[in-house]
């Protein structure tokens, strides 16, 4: 999800900054692959674990009703203090609960161009929304964490330029790497990026990237899935495998939180004629054995 550099997490009191500085989210980048896509399957036809096994559904949110299930989801990162952001990404948005809505069986994350004063005393040109299975604040307990499983969400990304939508996982410890990016879109609405970030034995940060496209991801909902097992990470788009990592030293083995967010301004700011964008989520599901 993040773009590298020394992390500067905002939305928490200054007294917590030294602890937060230890959380170093990894940079995006790397080789591309998977450029010959067959026509994708309809989203409704591809839900569920892609491999056999005694799977059990441990998280299933269809976003029915008229409000977010706050027993399941927080609306900020674990360093929430009246909102939040990841400032080391040079993101342009401040996340606020008001930008998260549920209606007609969908979750909507709305990015809006409006000067917003953060609790870090910085002013951000955009406000936007996110959800996380993590904490309401640094000292809280995560709502849900997961070690291994099959993770899937049906998502329609915004068509507007300058948006940075992502579906990803961060350790419950808040110390990264590792990090798993199930999907993210950087300066594109037609090519999805998939990453795993890890730390080498000598302490160096490393990452591996896969891509899939082109496809009109903003034109309709697509299902993004990840199989996370001790010996493999396998990414799926609309039920078709698109990327695989099998080096066990690269595969996380720690509890992680699930996040979906609509960041703004990475790697480029939206054009002047873009004032709003929406990321829509039909459902999120997690299975474990």
PDB file of C-alpha atoms in Angstrom:
ATOM      1  CA  UNK A   1       0.000   0.000   0.000  1.00  0.00           C
ATOM      2  CA  UNK A   2       2.790   2.420   0.795  1.00  0.00           C
ATOM      3  CA  UNK A   3       5.386   4.147  -1.282  1.00  0.00           C
ATOM      4  CA  UNK A   4       8.466   4.050   0.940  1.00  0.00           C
ATOM      5  CA  UNK A   5      10.710   6.445   2.794  1.00  0.00           C
ATOM      6  CA  UNK A   6      10.790   6.970   6.537  1.00  0.00           C
ATOM      7  CA  UNK A   7       7.182   6.606   7.703  1.00  0.00           C
ATOM      8  CA  UNK A   8       5.513   9.568   9.387  1.00  0.00           C
ATOM      9  CA  UNK A   9       2.124   8.510  10.690  1.00  0.00           C
ATOM     10  CA  UNK A  10      -0.274  11.265  11.547  1.00  0.00           C
ATOM     11  CA  UNK A  11      -3.455  11.428  13.547  1.00  0.00           C
ATOM     12  CA  UNK A  12      -1.845  10.443  16.893  1.00  0.00           C
ATOM     13  CA  UNK A  13      -0.347  12.418  19.709  1.00  0.00           C
ATOM     14  CA  UNK A  14       3.303  13.435  19.424  1.00  0.00           C
ATOM     15  CA  UNK A  15       4.149  11.256  22.410  1.00  0.00           C
ATOM     16  CA  UNK A  16       3.467   8.174  20.307  1.00  0.00           C
ATOM     17  CA  UNK A  17       5.620   9.243  17.368  1.00  0.00           C
ATOM     18  CA  UNK A  18       8.790   7.299  18.366  1.00  0.00           C
ATOM     19  CA  UNK A  19       6.848   4.051  18.551  1.00  0.00           C
ATOM     20  CA  UNK A  20       5.064   4.727  15.301  1.00  0.00           C
ATOM     21  CA  UNK A  21       8.318   5.478  13.550  1.00  0.00           C
ATOM     22  CA  UNK A  22       9.269   1.836  13.925  1.00  0.00           C
ATOM     23  CA  UNK A  23       6.439   0.919  11.576  1.00  0.00           C
ATOM     24  CA  UNK A  24       8.116   1.050   8.162  1.00  0.00           C
ATOM     25  CA  UNK A  25       5.694   0.233   5.383  1.00  0.00           C
ATOM     26  CA  UNK A  26       7.436  -0.936   2.233  1.00  0.00           C
ATOM     27  CA  UNK A  27       7.730   0.788  -1.132  1.00  0.00           C
ATOM     28  CA  UNK A  28       5.937  -0.190  -4.293  1.00  0.00           C
ATOM     29  CA  UNK A  29       7.765  -1.154  -7.450  1.00  0.00           C
ATOM     30  CA  UNK A  30       9.246  -4.121  -9.252  1.00  0.00           C
ATOM     31  CA  UNK A  31       8.876  -6.275 -12.328  1.00  0.00           C
ATOM     32  CA  UNK A  32       5.563  -6.679 -14.105  1.00  0.00           C
ATOM     33  CA  UNK A  33       3.964  -9.854 -15.357  1.00  0.00           C
ATOM     34  CA  UNK A  34       0.757 -11.590 -16.448  1.00  0.00           C
ATOM     35  CA  UNK A  35      -0.116  -9.564 -19.545  1.00  0.00           C
ATOM     36  CA  UNK A  36      -2.259 -12.041 -21.506  1.00  0.00           C
ATOM     37  CA  UNK A  37      -5.644 -12.063 -19.751  1.00  0.00           C
ATOM     38  CA  UNK A  38      -8.540 -14.221 -20.879  1.00  0.00           C
ATOM     39  CA  UNK A  39     -11.972 -12.643 -20.496  1.00  0.00           C
ATOM     40  CA  UNK A  40     -12.755 -12.380 -16.765  1.00  0.00           C
ATOM     41  CA  UNK A  41     -15.523 -14.445 -15.229  1.00  0.00           C
ATOM     42  CA  UNK A  42     -18.576 -12.642 -13.851  1.00  0.00           C
ATOM     43  CA  UNK A  43     -17.861 -11.476 -10.308  1.00  0.00           C
ATOM     44  CA  UNK A  44     -20.780 -13.391  -8.806  1.00  0.00           C
ATOM     45  CA  UNK A  45     -19.426 -16.666 -10.156  1.00  0.00           C
ATOM     46  CA  UNK A  46     -15.994 -16.642  -8.580  1.00  0.00           C
ATOM     47  CA  UNK A  47     -16.512 -16.248  -4.844  1.00  0.00           C
ATOM     48  CA  UNK A  48     -14.911 -18.743  -2.493  1.00  0.00           C
ATOM     49  CA  UNK A  49     -11.554 -20.412  -1.853  1.00  0.00           C
ATOM     50  CA  UNK A  50      -9.779 -21.406  -5.029  1.00  0.00           C
ATOM     51  CA  UNK A  51      -8.401 -24.643  -3.559  1.00  0.00           C
ATOM     52  CA  UNK A  52     -10.129 -27.598  -1.884  1.00  0.00           C
ATOM     53  CA  UNK A  53      -9.988 -28.027   1.849  1.00  0.00           C
ATOM     54  CA  UNK A  54     -12.032 -27.850   5.064  1.00  0.00           C
ATOM     55  CA  UNK A  55     -12.615 -24.099   4.716  1.00  0.00           C
ATOM     56  CA  UNK A  56     -14.864 -22.218   7.114  1.00  0.00           C
ATOM     57  CA  UNK A  57     -16.170 -18.706   6.570  1.00  0.00           C
ATOM     58  CA  UNK A  58     -14.870 -16.513   9.406  1.00  0.00           C
ATOM     59  CA  UNK A  59     -15.743 -13.052   8.054  1.00  0.00           C
ATOM     60  CA  UNK A  60     -18.632 -12.229   5.741  1.00  0.00           C
ATOM     61  CA  UNK A  61     -19.872  -8.680   5.347  1.00  0.00           C
ATOM     62  CA  UNK A  62     -22.431  -8.048   2.596  1.00  0.00           C
ATOM     63  CA  UNK A  63     -22.847  -4.430   3.727  1.00  0.00           C
ATOM     64  CA  UNK A  64     -26.589  -4.807   4.159  1.00  0.00           C
ATOM     65  CA  UNK A  65     -28.463  -2.181   6.090  1.00  0.00           C
ATOM     66  CA  UNK A  66     -27.740   1.523   6.278  1.00  0.00           C
ATOM     67  CA  UNK A  67     -24.622   1.797   8.436  1.00  0.00           C
ATOM     68  CA  UNK A  68     -21.167   0.288   8.794  1.00  0.00           C
ATOM     69  CA  UNK A  69     -20.802  -2.593  11.252  1.00  0.00           C
ATOM     70  CA  UNK A  70     -18.430  -0.918  13.705  1.00  0.00           C
ATOM     71  CA  UNK A  71     -18.067  -4.136  15.677  1.00  0.00           C
ATOM     72  CA  UNK A  72     -16.219  -5.443  12.627  1.00  0.00           C
ATOM     73  CA  UNK A  73     -14.664  -2.341  11.067  1.00  0.00           C
ATOM     74  CA  UNK A  74     -12.737   0.707  12.204  1.00  0.00           C
ATOM     75  CA  UNK A  75     -12.595   3.741   9.911  1.00  0.00           C
ATOM     76  CA  UNK A  76      -8.925   4.576  10.382  1.00  0.00           C
ATOM     77  CA  UNK A  77      -5.512   3.069  10.931  1.00  0.00           C
ATOM     78  CA  UNK A  78      -4.445   1.986  14.415  1.00  0.00           C
ATOM     79  CA  UNK A  79      -2.889   5.421  15.017  1.00  0.00           C
ATOM     80  CA  UNK A  80      -6.296   7.093  14.718  1.00  0.00           C
ATOM     81  CA  UNK A  81      -6.750  10.393  16.497  1.00  0.00           C
ATOM     82  CA  UNK A  82      -9.692  12.271  14.993  1.00  0.00           C
ATOM     83  CA  UNK A  83      -8.678  10.832  11.628  1.00  0.00           C
ATOM     84  CA  UNK A  84      -5.409   9.646  10.130  1.00  0.00           C
ATOM     85  CA  UNK A  85      -3.193   9.324   7.081  1.00  0.00           C
ATOM     86  CA  UNK A  86       0.173   7.833   6.057  1.00  0.00           C
ATOM     87  CA  UNK A  87       2.195  10.975   5.558  1.00  0.00           C
ATOM     88  CA  UNK A  88       5.329   9.180   4.323  1.00  0.00           C
ATOM     89  CA  UNK A  89       3.381   8.346   1.156  1.00  0.00           C
ATOM     90  CA  UNK A  90       2.780  12.047   0.549  1.00  0.00           C
ATOM     91  CA  UNK A  91      -0.901  11.215   0.310  1.00  0.00           C
ATOM     92  CA  UNK A  92      -3.286  14.139  -0.133  1.00  0.00           C
ATOM     93  CA  UNK A  93      -6.202  12.877   1.963  1.00  0.00           C
ATOM     94  CA  UNK A  94      -7.153  12.867   5.618  1.00  0.00           C
ATOM     95  CA  UNK A  95      -9.342   9.848   6.448  1.00  0.00           C
ATOM     96  CA  UNK A  96     -12.607  10.579   8.244  1.00  0.00           C
ATOM     97  CA  UNK A  97     -15.588   8.377   9.232  1.00  0.00           C
ATOM     98  CA  UNK A  98     -17.928  10.736   7.365  1.00  0.00           C
ATOM     99  CA  UNK A  99     -16.448   9.519   4.075  1.00  0.00           C
ATOM    100  CA  UNK A 100     -17.576   5.922   4.739  1.00  0.00           C
ATOM    101  CA  UNK A 101     -21.176   4.981   3.984  1.00  0.00           C
ATOM    102  CA  UNK A 102     -23.315   1.860   3.552  1.00  0.00           C
ATOM    103  CA  UNK A 103     -26.438   1.775   1.402  1.00  0.00           C
ATOM    104  CA  UNK A 104     -28.171  -0.567  -1.054  1.00  0.00           C
ATOM    105  CA  UNK A 105     -25.930  -3.487  -0.097  1.00  0.00           C
ATOM    106  CA  UNK A 106     -22.683  -1.644  -0.812  1.00  0.00           C
ATOM    107  CA  UNK A 107     -19.924   0.083   1.088  1.00  0.00           C
ATOM    108  CA  UNK A 108     -18.831   3.378  -0.482  1.00  0.00           C
ATOM    109  CA  UNK A 109     -15.569   5.174   0.263  1.00  0.00           C
ATOM    110  CA  UNK A 110     -15.819   8.743  -1.000  1.00  0.00           C
ATOM    111  CA  UNK A 111     -12.839  10.979  -1.703  1.00  0.00           C
ATOM    112  CA  UNK A 112     -13.786  14.659  -1.827  1.00  0.00           C
ATOM    113  CA  UNK A 113     -11.687  17.700  -2.584  1.00  0.00           C
ATOM    114  CA  UNK A 114     -12.062  19.815   0.541  1.00  0.00           C
ATOM    115  CA  UNK A 115      -9.366  21.398   2.686  1.00  0.00           C
ATOM    116  CA  UNK A 116      -9.301  19.337   5.879  1.00  0.00           C
ATOM    117  CA  UNK A 117      -7.336  20.149   9.011  1.00  0.00           C
ATOM    118  CA  UNK A 118      -5.861  17.012  10.539  1.00  0.00           C
ATOM    119  CA  UNK A 119      -5.174  16.448  14.221  1.00  0.00           C
ATOM    120  CA  UNK A 120      -1.498  16.715  13.251  1.00  0.00           C
ATOM    121  CA  UNK A 121      -2.121  20.437  12.499  1.00  0.00           C
ATOM    122  CA  UNK A 122      -1.516  19.887   8.793  1.00  0.00           C
ATOM    123  CA  UNK A 123      -4.073  20.818   6.150  1.00  0.00           C
ATOM    124  CA  UNK A 124      -4.916  18.225   3.498  1.00  0.00           C
ATOM    125  CA  UNK A 125      -6.603  19.169   0.196  1.00  0.00           C
ATOM    126  CA  UNK A 126      -8.753  16.021   0.232  1.00  0.00           C
ATOM    127  CA  UNK A 127     -10.727  13.941   2.689  1.00  0.00           C
ATOM    128  CA  UNK A 128     -11.487  10.266   2.065  1.00  0.00           C
ATOM    129  CA  UNK A 129     -12.594   6.992   3.636  1.00  0.00           C
ATOM    130  CA  UNK A 130     -11.187   3.627   4.640  1.00  0.00           C
ATOM    131  CA  UNK A 131     -12.083   0.549   6.699  1.00  0.00           C
ATOM    132  CA  UNK A 132      -9.882  -1.742   8.772  1.00  0.00           C
ATOM    133  CA  UNK A 133     -10.337  -4.749  11.051  1.00  0.00           C
ATOM    134  CA  UNK A 134      -7.842  -3.035  13.372  1.00  0.00           C
ATOM    135  CA  UNK A 135      -8.128  -0.725  16.365  1.00  0.00           C
ATOM    136  CA  UNK A 136      -9.889   2.537  17.119  1.00  0.00           C
ATOM    137  CA  UNK A 137      -6.689   3.918  18.623  1.00  0.00           C
ATOM    138  CA  UNK A 138      -3.104   2.956  19.314  1.00  0.00           C
ATOM    139  CA  UNK A 139      -3.900   1.409  22.706  1.00  0.00           C
ATOM    140  CA  UNK A 140      -6.954  -0.590  21.646  1.00  0.00           C
ATOM    141  CA  UNK A 141      -7.299  -4.201  20.569  1.00  0.00           C
ATOM    142  CA  UNK A 142      -7.782  -5.165  16.920  1.00  0.00           C
ATOM    143  CA  UNK A 143     -11.282  -6.232  15.975  1.00  0.00           C
ATOM    144  CA  UNK A 144     -10.093  -9.152  13.856  1.00  0.00           C
ATOM    145  CA  UNK A 145      -6.692 -10.510  12.886  1.00  0.00           C
ATOM    146  CA  UNK A 146      -5.861 -13.401  10.587  1.00  0.00           C
ATOM    147  CA  UNK A 147      -2.912 -15.727  10.067  1.00  0.00           C
ATOM    148  CA  UNK A 148      -3.344 -17.612   6.765  1.00  0.00           C
ATOM    149  CA  UNK A 149      -6.597 -18.034   4.898  1.00  0.00           C
ATOM    150  CA  UNK A 150      -8.391 -17.010   1.726  1.00  0.00           C
ATOM    151  CA  UNK A 151      -9.274 -13.320   1.457  1.00  0.00           C
ATOM    152  CA  UNK A 152     -11.651 -11.891  -1.104  1.00  0.00           C
ATOM    153  CA  UNK A 153     -13.553  -8.714  -1.882  1.00  0.00           C
ATOM    154  CA  UNK A 154     -15.769  -7.541  -4.723  1.00  0.00           C
ATOM    155  CA  UNK A 155     -14.669  -4.003  -5.552  1.00  0.00           C
ATOM    156  CA  UNK A 156     -15.312  -1.379  -8.201  1.00  0.00           C
ATOM    157  CA  UNK A 157     -12.540   1.195  -8.284  1.00  0.00           C
ATOM    158  CA  UNK A 158     -13.102   4.835  -9.227  1.00  0.00           C
ATOM    159  CA  UNK A 159     -12.503   5.947 -12.806  1.00  0.00           C
ATOM    160  CA  UNK A 160     -11.037   9.316 -11.840  1.00  0.00           C
ATOM    161  CA  UNK A 161      -7.297   9.947 -12.191  1.00  0.00           C
ATOM    162  CA  UNK A 162      -5.153  10.604  -9.137  1.00  0.00           C
ATOM    163  CA  UNK A 163      -6.773   7.953  -6.921  1.00  0.00           C
ATOM    164  CA  UNK A 164      -4.911   5.162  -5.091  1.00  0.00           C
ATOM    165  CA  UNK A 165      -7.417   2.422  -4.115  1.00  0.00           C
ATOM    166  CA  UNK A 166      -6.100  -0.592  -2.219  1.00  0.00           C
ATOM    167  CA  UNK A 167      -7.152  -3.851  -0.516  1.00  0.00           C
ATOM    168  CA  UNK A 168      -4.290  -4.978   1.703  1.00  0.00           C
ATOM    169  CA  UNK A 169      -3.020  -6.448   4.976  1.00  0.00           C
ATOM    170  CA  UNK A 170      -0.761  -5.052   7.704  1.00  0.00           C
ATOM    171  CA  UNK A 171       0.610  -6.865  10.781  1.00  0.00           C
ATOM    172  CA  UNK A 172      -1.403  -6.442  13.968  1.00  0.00           C
ATOM    173  CA  UNK A 173       1.896  -5.461  15.597  1.00  0.00           C
ATOM    174  CA  UNK A 174       1.923  -2.372  13.304  1.00  0.00           C
ATOM    175  CA  UNK A 175       5.565  -3.123  12.488  1.00  0.00           C
ATOM    176  CA  UNK A 176       6.280  -3.762   8.828  1.00  0.00           C
ATOM    177  CA  UNK A 177       7.376  -5.455   6.732  1.00  0.00           C
ATOM    178  CA  UNK A 178       5.734  -7.905   6.213  1.00  0.00           C
ATOM    179  CA  UNK A 179       2.867  -6.489   4.191  1.00  0.00           C
ATOM    180  CA  UNK A 180       0.552  -8.059   1.622  1.00  0.00           C
ATOM    181  CA  UNK A 181      -1.148  -5.930  -1.017  1.00  0.00           C
ATOM    182  CA  UNK A 182      -4.006  -7.977  -2.433  1.00  0.00           C
ATOM    183  CA  UNK A 183      -4.709  -5.245  -4.951  1.00  0.00           C
ATOM    184  CA  UNK A 184      -3.743  -1.652  -5.552  1.00  0.00           C
ATOM    185  CA  UNK A 185      -3.959   0.715  -8.492  1.00  0.00           C
ATOM    186  CA  UNK A 186      -1.151   3.199  -9.056  1.00  0.00           C
ATOM    187  CA  UNK A 187      -1.665   5.758 -11.817  1.00  0.00           C
ATOM    188  CA  UNK A 188      -3.892   3.301 -13.682  1.00  0.00           C
ATOM    189  CA  UNK A 189      -7.445   1.990 -13.718  1.00  0.00           C
ATOM    190  CA  UNK A 190      -6.652  -0.847 -16.134  1.00  0.00           C
ATOM    191  CA  UNK A 191      -3.730  -2.657 -14.470  1.00  0.00           C
ATOM    192  CA  UNK A 192      -3.794  -4.029 -10.924  1.00  0.00           C
ATOM    193  CA  UNK A 193      -0.612  -4.427  -8.866  1.00  0.00           C
ATOM    194  CA  UNK A 194      -0.110  -7.224  -6.309  1.00  0.00           C
ATOM    195  CA  UNK A 195       2.765  -7.148  -3.802  1.00  0.00           C
ATOM    196  CA  UNK A 196       4.377  -8.941  -0.924  1.00  0.00           C
ATOM    197  CA  UNK A 197       6.913  -7.086   1.237  1.00  0.00           C
ATOM    198  CA  UNK A 198       9.349  -8.792   3.591  1.00  0.00           C
ATOM    199  CA  UNK A 199      12.627  -8.265   5.430  1.00  0.00           C
ATOM    200  CA  UNK A 200      15.801 -10.078   4.437  1.00  0.00           C
ATOM    201  CA  UNK A 201      17.921 -11.855   7.097  1.00  0.00           C
ATOM    202  CA  UNK A 202      20.290  -8.886   7.125  1.00  0.00           C
ATOM    203  CA  UNK A 203      17.420  -6.486   7.798  1.00  0.00           C
ATOM    204  CA  UNK A 204      17.010  -5.085   4.288  1.00  0.00           C
ATOM    205  CA  UNK A 205      13.488  -4.507   3.053  1.00  0.00           C
ATOM    206  CA  UNK A 206      12.497  -6.400  -0.085  1.00  0.00           C
ATOM    207  CA  UNK A 207       9.393  -6.794  -2.227  1.00  0.00           C
ATOM    208  CA  UNK A 208       8.006  -8.780  -5.129  1.00  0.00           C
ATOM    209  CA  UNK A 209       5.342  -7.522  -7.504  1.00  0.00           C
ATOM    210  CA  UNK A 210       2.910  -8.996  -9.959  1.00  0.00           C
ATOM    211  CA  UNK A 211       0.568  -7.174 -12.309  1.00  0.00           C
ATOM    212  CA  UNK A 212      -2.498  -8.080 -14.328  1.00  0.00           C
ATOM    213  CA  UNK A 213      -4.180  -6.190 -17.123  1.00  0.00           C
ATOM    214  CA  UNK A 214      -5.319  -4.468 -19.136  1.00  0.00           C
ATOM    215  CA  UNK A 215      -8.944  -4.619 -18.043  1.00  0.00           C
ATOM    216  CA  UNK A 216     -11.557  -1.964 -17.350  1.00  0.00           C
ATOM    217  CA  UNK A 217     -11.527  -2.280 -13.564  1.00  0.00           C
ATOM    218  CA  UNK A 218     -13.549   0.909 -13.080  1.00  0.00           C
ATOM    219  CA  UNK A 219     -16.305  -0.284 -15.417  1.00  0.00           C
ATOM    220  CA  UNK A 220     -17.783  -2.900 -13.071  1.00  0.00           C
ATOM    221  CA  UNK A 221     -17.122  -4.877  -9.908  1.00  0.00           C
ATOM    222  CA  UNK A 222     -14.195  -7.301  -9.922  1.00  0.00           C
ATOM    223  CA  UNK A 223     -13.296  -9.924  -7.320  1.00  0.00           C
ATOM    224  CA  UNK A 224      -9.778  -9.685  -5.895  1.00  0.00           C
ATOM    225  CA  UNK A 225      -8.606 -12.723  -3.927  1.00  0.00           C
ATOM    226  CA  UNK A 226      -5.551 -13.952  -2.039  1.00  0.00           C
ATOM    227  CA  UNK A 227      -4.707 -17.453  -0.864  1.00  0.00           C
ATOM    228  CA  UNK A 228      -2.236 -17.149   2.036  1.00  0.00           C
ATOM    229  CA  UNK A 229      -0.701 -20.426   3.207  1.00  0.00           C
ATOM    230  CA  UNK A 230       2.632 -21.177   4.942  1.00  0.00           C
ATOM    231  CA  UNK A 231       4.267 -22.199   1.664  1.00  0.00           C
ATOM    232  CA  UNK A 232       2.543 -19.981  -0.894  1.00  0.00           C
ATOM    233  CA  UNK A 233       0.841 -16.685  -1.650  1.00  0.00           C
ATOM    234  CA  UNK A 234      -1.493 -16.830  -4.651  1.00  0.00           C
ATOM    235  CA  UNK A 235      -3.380 -13.830  -6.034  1.00  0.00           C
ATOM    236  CA  UNK A 236      -6.613 -14.153  -8.039  1.00  0.00           C
ATOM    237  CA  UNK A 237      -8.589 -11.708 -10.161  1.00  0.00           C
ATOM    238  CA  UNK A 238     -12.147 -12.812 -10.923  1.00  0.00           C
ATOM    239  CA  UNK A 239     -11.291 -16.354  -9.856  1.00  0.00           C
ATOM    240  CA  UNK A 240      -8.240 -16.722 -12.127  1.00  0.00           C
ATOM    241  CA  UNK A 241      -4.728 -17.011 -10.697  1.00  0.00           C
ATOM    242  CA  UNK A 242      -2.605 -14.014 -11.699  1.00  0.00           C
ATOM    243  CA  UNK A 243       0.461 -14.090  -9.443  1.00  0.00           C
ATOM    244  CA  UNK A 244       2.198 -16.557  -7.129  1.00  0.00           C
ATOM    245  CA  UNK A 245       5.032 -16.384  -4.580  1.00  0.00           C
ATOM    246  CA  UNK A 246       6.430 -19.591  -3.060  1.00  0.00           C
ATOM    247  CA  UNK A 247       9.656 -18.616  -1.293  1.00  0.00           C
ATOM    248  CA  UNK A 248       8.827 -19.293   2.347  1.00  0.00           C
ATOM    249  CA  UNK A 249      11.170 -16.552   3.533  1.00  0.00           C
ATOM    250  CA  UNK A 250       8.906 -14.094   1.720  1.00  0.00           C
ATOM    251  CA  UNK A 251       5.621 -15.323   3.175  1.00  0.00           C
ATOM    252  CA  UNK A 252       4.304 -13.656   6.361  1.00  0.00           C
ATOM    253  CA  UNK A 253       3.567 -15.834   9.395  1.00  0.00           C
ATOM    254  CA  UNK A 254       2.144 -13.206  11.766  1.00  0.00           C
ATOM    255  CA  UNK A 255      -1.422 -12.046  12.544  1.00  0.00           C
ATOM    256  CA  UNK A 256      -2.564  -9.341  10.163  1.00  0.00           C
ATOM    257  CA  UNK A 257      -5.385  -6.832   9.840  1.00  0.00           C
ATOM    258  CA  UNK A 258      -7.445  -6.394   6.663  1.00  0.00           C
ATOM    259  CA  UNK A 259      -7.839  -2.921   5.146  1.00  0.00           C
ATOM    260  CA  UNK A 260      -9.611  -1.301   2.214  1.00  0.00           C
ATOM    261  CA  UNK A 261      -8.927   2.358   1.501  1.00  0.00           C
ATOM    262  CA  UNK A 262      -9.163   5.096  -1.095  1.00  0.00           C
ATOM    263  CA  UNK A 263      -6.026   7.215  -0.916  1.00  0.00           C
ATOM    264  CA  UNK A 264      -5.514  10.280  -3.109  1.00  0.00           C
ATOM    265  CA  UNK A 265      -2.567  11.833  -4.902  1.00  0.00           C
ATOM    266  CA  UNK A 266      -0.259   8.824  -5.301  1.00  0.00           C
ATOM    267  CA  UNK A 267       1.770   8.896  -7.468  1.00  0.00           C
ATOM    268  CA  UNK A 268       0.193  12.042  -8.958  1.00  0.00           C
ATOM    269  CA  UNK A 269      -2.387  14.564  -7.850  1.00  0.00           C
ATOM    270  CA  UNK A 270      -5.862  14.402  -9.422  1.00  0.00           C
ATOM    271  CA  UNK A 271      -6.387  16.827 -12.299  1.00  0.00           C
ATOM    272  CA  UNK A 272      -8.064  20.130 -11.492  1.00  0.00           C
ATOM    273  CA  UNK A 273     -11.398  19.007 -12.915  1.00  0.00           C
ATOM    274  CA  UNK A 274     -11.667  16.055 -10.497  1.00  0.00           C
ATOM    275  CA  UNK A 275     -13.354  16.972  -7.223  1.00  0.00           C
ATOM    276  CA  UNK A 276     -14.781  13.650  -6.085  1.00  0.00           C
ATOM    277  CA  UNK A 277     -14.340   9.909  -6.543  1.00  0.00           C
ATOM    278  CA  UNK A 278     -15.991   6.803  -5.113  1.00  0.00           C
ATOM    279  CA  UNK A 279     -14.696   3.307  -4.424  1.00  0.00           C
ATOM    280  CA  UNK A 280     -17.513   0.782  -4.034  1.00  0.00           C
ATOM    281  CA  UNK A 281     -17.332  -2.564  -2.216  1.00  0.00           C
ATOM    282  CA  UNK A 282     -20.068  -5.178  -2.630  1.00  0.00           C
ATOM    283  CA  UNK A 283     -18.752  -7.623  -0.038  1.00  0.00           C
ATOM    284  CA  UNK A 284     -15.675  -8.812   1.890  1.00  0.00           C
ATOM    285  CA  UNK A 285     -15.096 -12.453   2.910  1.00  0.00           C
ATOM    286  CA  UNK A 286     -12.409 -14.412   4.706  1.00  0.00           C
ATOM    287  CA  UNK A 287     -12.125 -18.192   4.979  1.00  0.00           C
ATOM    288  CA  UNK A 288      -9.774 -20.192   7.166  1.00  0.00           C
ATOM    289  CA  UNK A 289      -9.061 -23.880   7.675  1.00  0.00           C
TER     290      UNK A 289
END
